[in-house]
Amino acid sequence: MRLYIKQKVFSFKDQFTVKDEKENDAFYVEGKAFSVGNRLHVTDTSGEEVLYIEQKLFRISPEYDLFQNDDKVATVKKDFNLFANNYTILGPDWHIKGSITEHNYVIKENDQDIAHVSKKLLSWGDSYSIDIYDESHLGILLGIVIVIDCVNQKNN
């Protein structure tokens, strides 16, 4: 499955749409503007919540928990490093390889790619694509990519 997110169009306080390969709406992401810490709700086009993202407060580096059906399924943590832009995924045994700042990286389970993020030029502007190879993890993978992009934009 391939999804698209328009580059630099959102923050944790905004709403935005994730598109599919045919540029149809696939998911909606809504931030909570007046909450303590950043919170995002990801819903499908029928309004069903796919994922809830919540910032952990009082951390040296940004850290976010991802929830599905009120169960914590993963934590995305920006590594404290002045010279690199690395993230750790806790929960599933996944890791990230590649250039996060260039939107060209893969999420791996063991040595197998389960998602690939790459920058694309589309008719509706600079975007990046998310190729998800294991759709059983669709919500978690989408959440990881959203958190990484929001944190990177906030830091730039």
PDB file of C-alpha atoms in Angstrom:
ATOM      1  CA  MET A   1       0.000   0.000   0.000  1.00  0.00           C
ATOM      2  CA  ARG A   2       1.292   3.462  -0.876  1.00  0.00           C
ATOM      3  CA  LEU A   3       0.257   6.607   1.014  1.00  0.00           C
ATOM      4  CA  TYR A   4       1.218  10.255   0.521  1.00  0.00           C
ATOM      5  CA  ILE A   5       1.685  13.123   2.958  1.00  0.00           C
ATOM      6  CA  LYS A   6       2.277  16.669   1.753  1.00  0.00           C
ATOM      7  CA  GLN A   7       5.583  17.967   3.093  1.00  0.00           C
ATOM      8  CA  LYS A   8       5.654  20.718   5.739  1.00  0.00           C
ATOM      9  CA  VAL A   9       1.937  21.291   5.857  1.00  0.00           C
ATOM     10  CA  PHE A  10       1.167  20.274   9.406  1.00  0.00           C
ATOM     11  CA  SER A  11       2.098  20.378  13.032  1.00  0.00           C
ATOM     12  CA  PHE A  12       0.650  18.812  16.148  1.00  0.00           C
ATOM     13  CA  LYS A  13      -1.982  21.562  16.276  1.00  0.00           C
ATOM     14  CA  ASP A  14      -3.268  21.114  12.716  1.00  0.00           C
ATOM     15  CA  GLN A  15      -5.478  18.870  10.665  1.00  0.00           C
ATOM     16  CA  PHE A  16      -4.285  17.195   7.495  1.00  0.00           C
ATOM     17  CA  THR A  17      -5.176  14.387   5.135  1.00  0.00           C
ATOM     18  CA  VAL A  18      -3.142  11.352   4.126  1.00  0.00           C
ATOM     19  CA  LYS A  19      -3.819  10.396   0.499  1.00  0.00           C
ATOM     20  CA  ASP A  20      -3.704   7.060  -1.313  1.00  0.00           C
ATOM     21  CA  GLU A  21      -2.052   6.274  -4.669  1.00  0.00           C
ATOM     22  CA  LYS A  22      -5.006   7.731  -6.587  1.00  0.00           C
ATOM     23  CA  GLU A  23      -4.850  10.945  -4.512  1.00  0.00           C
ATOM     24  CA  ASN A  24      -8.065  10.006  -2.680  1.00  0.00           C
ATOM     25  CA  ASP A  25      -8.384  10.686   1.039  1.00  0.00           C
ATOM     26  CA  ALA A  26      -7.190   7.651   3.010  1.00  0.00           C
ATOM     27  CA  PHE A  27      -6.768   8.958   6.577  1.00  0.00           C
ATOM     28  CA  TYR A  28      -7.401  12.142   8.528  1.00  0.00           C
ATOM     29  CA  VAL A  29      -5.067  13.402  11.229  1.00  0.00           C
ATOM     30  CA  GLU A  30      -6.221  15.948  13.791  1.00  0.00           C
ATOM     31  CA  GLY A  31      -4.140  17.619  16.487  1.00  0.00           C
ATOM     32  CA  LYS A  32      -5.453  18.975  19.766  1.00  0.00           C
ATOM     33  CA  ALA A  33      -4.576  22.668  20.034  1.00  0.00           C
ATOM     34  CA  PHE A  34      -5.172  23.282  23.732  1.00  0.00           C
ATOM     35  CA  SER A  35      -4.050  20.049  25.339  1.00  0.00           C
ATOM     36  CA  VAL A  36      -1.118  19.534  27.688  1.00  0.00           C
ATOM     37  CA  GLY A  37       1.451  17.896  25.430  1.00  0.00           C
ATOM     38  CA  ASN A  38       0.910  17.063  21.795  1.00  0.00           C
ATOM     39  CA  ARG A  39      -1.927  14.713  20.840  1.00  0.00           C
ATOM     40  CA  LEU A  40      -2.995  13.432  17.450  1.00  0.00           C
ATOM     41  CA  HIS A  41      -5.945  11.313  16.380  1.00  0.00           C
ATOM     42  CA  VAL A  42      -5.683   9.336  13.129  1.00  0.00           C
ATOM     43  CA  THR A  43      -9.009   8.216  11.645  1.00  0.00           C
ATOM     44  CA  ASP A  44     -10.006   6.438   8.466  1.00  0.00           C
ATOM     45  CA  THR A  45     -12.423   8.023   5.993  1.00  0.00           C
ATOM     46  CA  SER A  46     -15.431   6.578   7.856  1.00  0.00           C
ATOM     47  CA  GLY A  47     -14.338   8.324  11.073  1.00  0.00           C
ATOM     48  CA  GLU A  48     -13.082   5.204  12.872  1.00  0.00           C
ATOM     49  CA  GLU A  49      -9.992   5.890  14.971  1.00  0.00           C
ATOM     50  CA  VAL A  50      -6.988   3.972  13.646  1.00  0.00           C
ATOM     51  CA  LEU A  51      -4.402   5.383  16.029  1.00  0.00           C
ATOM     52  CA  TYR A  52      -3.995   7.860  18.863  1.00  0.00           C
ATOM     53  CA  ILE A  53      -0.615   9.543  19.451  1.00  0.00           C
ATOM     54  CA  GLU A  54       0.307  11.198  22.752  1.00  0.00           C
ATOM     55  CA  GLN A  55       3.475  13.019  23.768  1.00  0.00           C
ATOM     56  CA  LYS A  56       5.196  11.885  26.950  1.00  0.00           C
ATOM     57  CA  LEU A  57       5.927  14.970  29.020  1.00  0.00           C
ATOM     58  CA  PHE A  58       9.092  15.938  30.904  1.00  0.00           C
ATOM     59  CA  ARG A  59      11.541  14.113  28.633  1.00  0.00           C
ATOM     60  CA  ILE A  60      14.970  15.324  27.483  1.00  0.00           C
ATOM     61  CA  SER A  61      14.186  14.239  23.915  1.00  0.00           C
ATOM     62  CA  PRO A  62      10.765  14.061  22.259  1.00  0.00           C
ATOM     63  CA  GLU A  63       8.960  10.802  23.020  1.00  0.00           C
ATOM     64  CA  TYR A  64       5.502   9.697  21.878  1.00  0.00           C
ATOM     65  CA  ASP A  65       3.267   6.749  22.687  1.00  0.00           C
ATOM     66  CA  LEU A  66       1.077   5.217  19.977  1.00  0.00           C
ATOM     67  CA  PHE A  67      -2.239   3.617  20.957  1.00  0.00           C
ATOM     68  CA  GLN A  68      -4.703   1.393  19.110  1.00  0.00           C
ATOM     69  CA  ASN A  69      -7.992   0.523  20.836  1.00  0.00           C
ATOM     70  CA  ASP A  70      -6.634   2.030  24.091  1.00  0.00           C
ATOM     71  CA  ASP A  71      -3.632  -0.342  24.039  1.00  0.00           C
ATOM     72  CA  LYS A  72      -0.127   1.094  23.794  1.00  0.00           C
ATOM     73  CA  VAL A  73       1.413  -0.505  20.699  1.00  0.00           C
ATOM     74  CA  ALA A  74       4.668   1.441  20.335  1.00  0.00           C
ATOM     75  CA  THR A  75       6.781   4.323  21.573  1.00  0.00           C
ATOM     76  CA  VAL A  76       8.752   6.561  19.212  1.00  0.00           C
ATOM     77  CA  LYS A  77      11.687   8.289  20.859  1.00  0.00           C
ATOM     78  CA  LYS A  78      14.090  10.809  19.323  1.00  0.00           C
ATOM     79  CA  ASP A  79      17.585   9.859  20.412  1.00  0.00           C
ATOM     80  CA  PHE A  80      19.471  12.524  22.345  1.00  0.00           C
ATOM     81  CA  ASN A  81      22.329  13.207  19.934  1.00  0.00           C
ATOM     82  CA  LEU A  82      23.580  16.597  18.757  1.00  0.00           C
ATOM     83  CA  PHE A  83      25.133  15.239  15.563  1.00  0.00           C
ATOM     84  CA  ALA A  84      22.543  12.798  14.230  1.00  0.00           C
ATOM     85  CA  ASN A  85      18.800  12.681  13.697  1.00  0.00           C
ATOM     86  CA  ASN A  86      17.986   9.181  14.946  1.00  0.00           C
ATOM     87  CA  TYR A  87      14.889   7.614  16.454  1.00  0.00           C
ATOM     88  CA  THR A  88      14.249   4.496  18.502  1.00  0.00           C
ATOM     89  CA  ILE A  89      11.054   2.470  18.194  1.00  0.00           C
ATOM     90  CA  LEU A  90      10.057   0.657  21.384  1.00  0.00           C
ATOM     91  CA  GLY A  91       7.423  -2.067  21.417  1.00  0.00           C
ATOM     92  CA  PRO A  92       7.759  -3.838  18.122  1.00  0.00           C
ATOM     93  CA  ASP A  93      11.320  -4.934  17.346  1.00  0.00           C
ATOM     94  CA  TRP A  94      11.755  -2.432  14.520  1.00  0.00           C
ATOM     95  CA  HIS A  95      14.520  -0.016  13.583  1.00  0.00           C
ATOM     96  CA  ILE A  96      15.033   2.816  11.108  1.00  0.00           C
ATOM     97  CA  LYS A  97      17.764   2.982   8.460  1.00  0.00           C
ATOM     98  CA  GLY A  98      18.463   5.868   6.090  1.00  0.00           C
ATOM     99  CA  SER A  99      18.135   9.643   6.042  1.00  0.00           C
ATOM    100  CA  ILE A 100      15.197  10.919   8.058  1.00  0.00           C
ATOM    101  CA  THR A 101      15.866  14.571   7.186  1.00  0.00           C
ATOM    102  CA  GLU A 102      15.832  13.752   3.456  1.00  0.00           C
ATOM    103  CA  HIS A 103      12.631  11.689   3.767  1.00  0.00           C
ATOM    104  CA  ASN A 104      14.437   8.625   2.459  1.00  0.00           C
ATOM    105  CA  TYR A 105      14.441   5.828   5.011  1.00  0.00           C
ATOM    106  CA  VAL A 106      13.122   2.346   5.693  1.00  0.00           C
ATOM    107  CA  ILE A 107      11.559   0.824   8.774  1.00  0.00           C
ATOM    108  CA  LYS A 108      12.848  -2.698   9.248  1.00  0.00           C
ATOM    109  CA  GLU A 109      11.779  -5.730  11.223  1.00  0.00           C
ATOM    110  CA  ASN A 110      14.912  -7.833  11.617  1.00  0.00           C
ATOM    111  CA  ASP A 111      16.472  -7.460   8.142  1.00  0.00           C
ATOM    112  CA  GLN A 112      13.187  -7.155   6.250  1.00  0.00           C
ATOM    113  CA  ASP A 113      11.794  -3.808   5.047  1.00  0.00           C
ATOM    114  CA  ILE A 114       8.245  -3.274   6.300  1.00  0.00           C
ATOM    115  CA  ALA A 115       7.917   0.361   5.172  1.00  0.00           C
ATOM    116  CA  HIS A 116       9.823   2.781   2.954  1.00  0.00           C
ATOM    117  CA  VAL A 117       9.543   6.576   3.071  1.00  0.00           C
ATOM    118  CA  SER A 118      10.741   8.634   0.102  1.00  0.00           C
ATOM    119  CA  LYS A 119      10.294  12.174  -1.176  1.00  0.00           C
ATOM    120  CA  LYS A 120       8.088  12.610  -4.269  1.00  0.00           C
ATOM    121  CA  LEU A 121       7.068  15.484  -6.518  1.00  0.00           C
ATOM    122  CA  LEU A 122       3.329  15.203  -7.127  1.00  0.00           C
ATOM    123  CA  SER A 123       0.785  17.384  -8.884  1.00  0.00           C
ATOM    124  CA  TRP A 124      -0.307  18.829  -5.535  1.00  0.00           C
ATOM    125  CA  GLY A 125       3.213  19.740  -4.364  1.00  0.00           C
ATOM    126  CA  ASP A 126       6.271  18.266  -2.689  1.00  0.00           C
ATOM    127  CA  SER A 127       5.181  15.223  -0.755  1.00  0.00           C
ATOM    128  CA  TYR A 128       6.620  12.058   0.561  1.00  0.00           C
ATOM    129  CA  SER A 129       5.357   8.572  -0.025  1.00  0.00           C
ATOM    130  CA  ILE A 130       5.059   5.791   2.485  1.00  0.00           C
ATOM    131  CA  ASP A 131       5.187   2.311   0.981  1.00  0.00           C
ATOM    132  CA  ILE A 132       3.815  -0.105   3.561  1.00  0.00           C
ATOM    133  CA  TYR A 133       4.727  -3.717   2.815  1.00  0.00           C
ATOM    134  CA  ASP A 134       2.968  -5.280   5.806  1.00  0.00           C
ATOM    135  CA  GLU A 135      -0.542  -3.819   5.993  1.00  0.00           C
ATOM    136  CA  SER A 136      -1.237  -5.576   9.300  1.00  0.00           C
ATOM    137  CA  HIS A 137       0.941  -2.833  10.851  1.00  0.00           C
ATOM    138  CA  LEU A 138      -0.528   0.016   8.784  1.00  0.00           C
ATOM    139  CA  GLY A 139      -1.673   2.205  11.694  1.00  0.00           C
ATOM    140  CA  ILE A 140       1.531   1.855  13.703  1.00  0.00           C
ATOM    141  CA  LEU A 141       3.767   2.503  10.691  1.00  0.00           C
ATOM    142  CA  LEU A 142       1.744   5.553   9.665  1.00  0.00           C
ATOM    143  CA  GLY A 143       1.942   6.848  13.240  1.00  0.00           C
ATOM    144  CA  ILE A 144       5.717   6.427  13.387  1.00  0.00           C
ATOM    145  CA  VAL A 145       6.170   8.385  10.155  1.00  0.00           C
ATOM    146  CA  ILE A 146       3.803  11.153  11.325  1.00  0.00           C
ATOM    147  CA  VAL A 147       5.609  11.526  14.670  1.00  0.00           C
ATOM    148  CA  ILE A 148       9.032  11.682  13.004  1.00  0.00           C
ATOM    149  CA  ASP A 149       7.883  14.318  10.517  1.00  0.00           C
ATOM    150  CA  CYS A 150       6.164  16.476  13.143  1.00  0.00           C
ATOM    151  CA  VAL A 151       9.174  16.369  15.489  1.00  0.00           C
ATOM    152  CA  ASN A 152      11.573  17.202  12.642  1.00  0.00           C
ATOM    153  CA  GLN A 153       9.437  20.156  11.537  1.00  0.00           C
ATOM    154  CA  LYS A 154       9.228  21.435  15.093  1.00  0.00           C
ATOM    155  CA  ASN A 155      13.032  21.291  15.374  1.00  0.00           C
ATOM    156  CA  ASN A 156      13.629  23.116  12.057  1.00  0.00           C
TER     157      ASN A 156
END
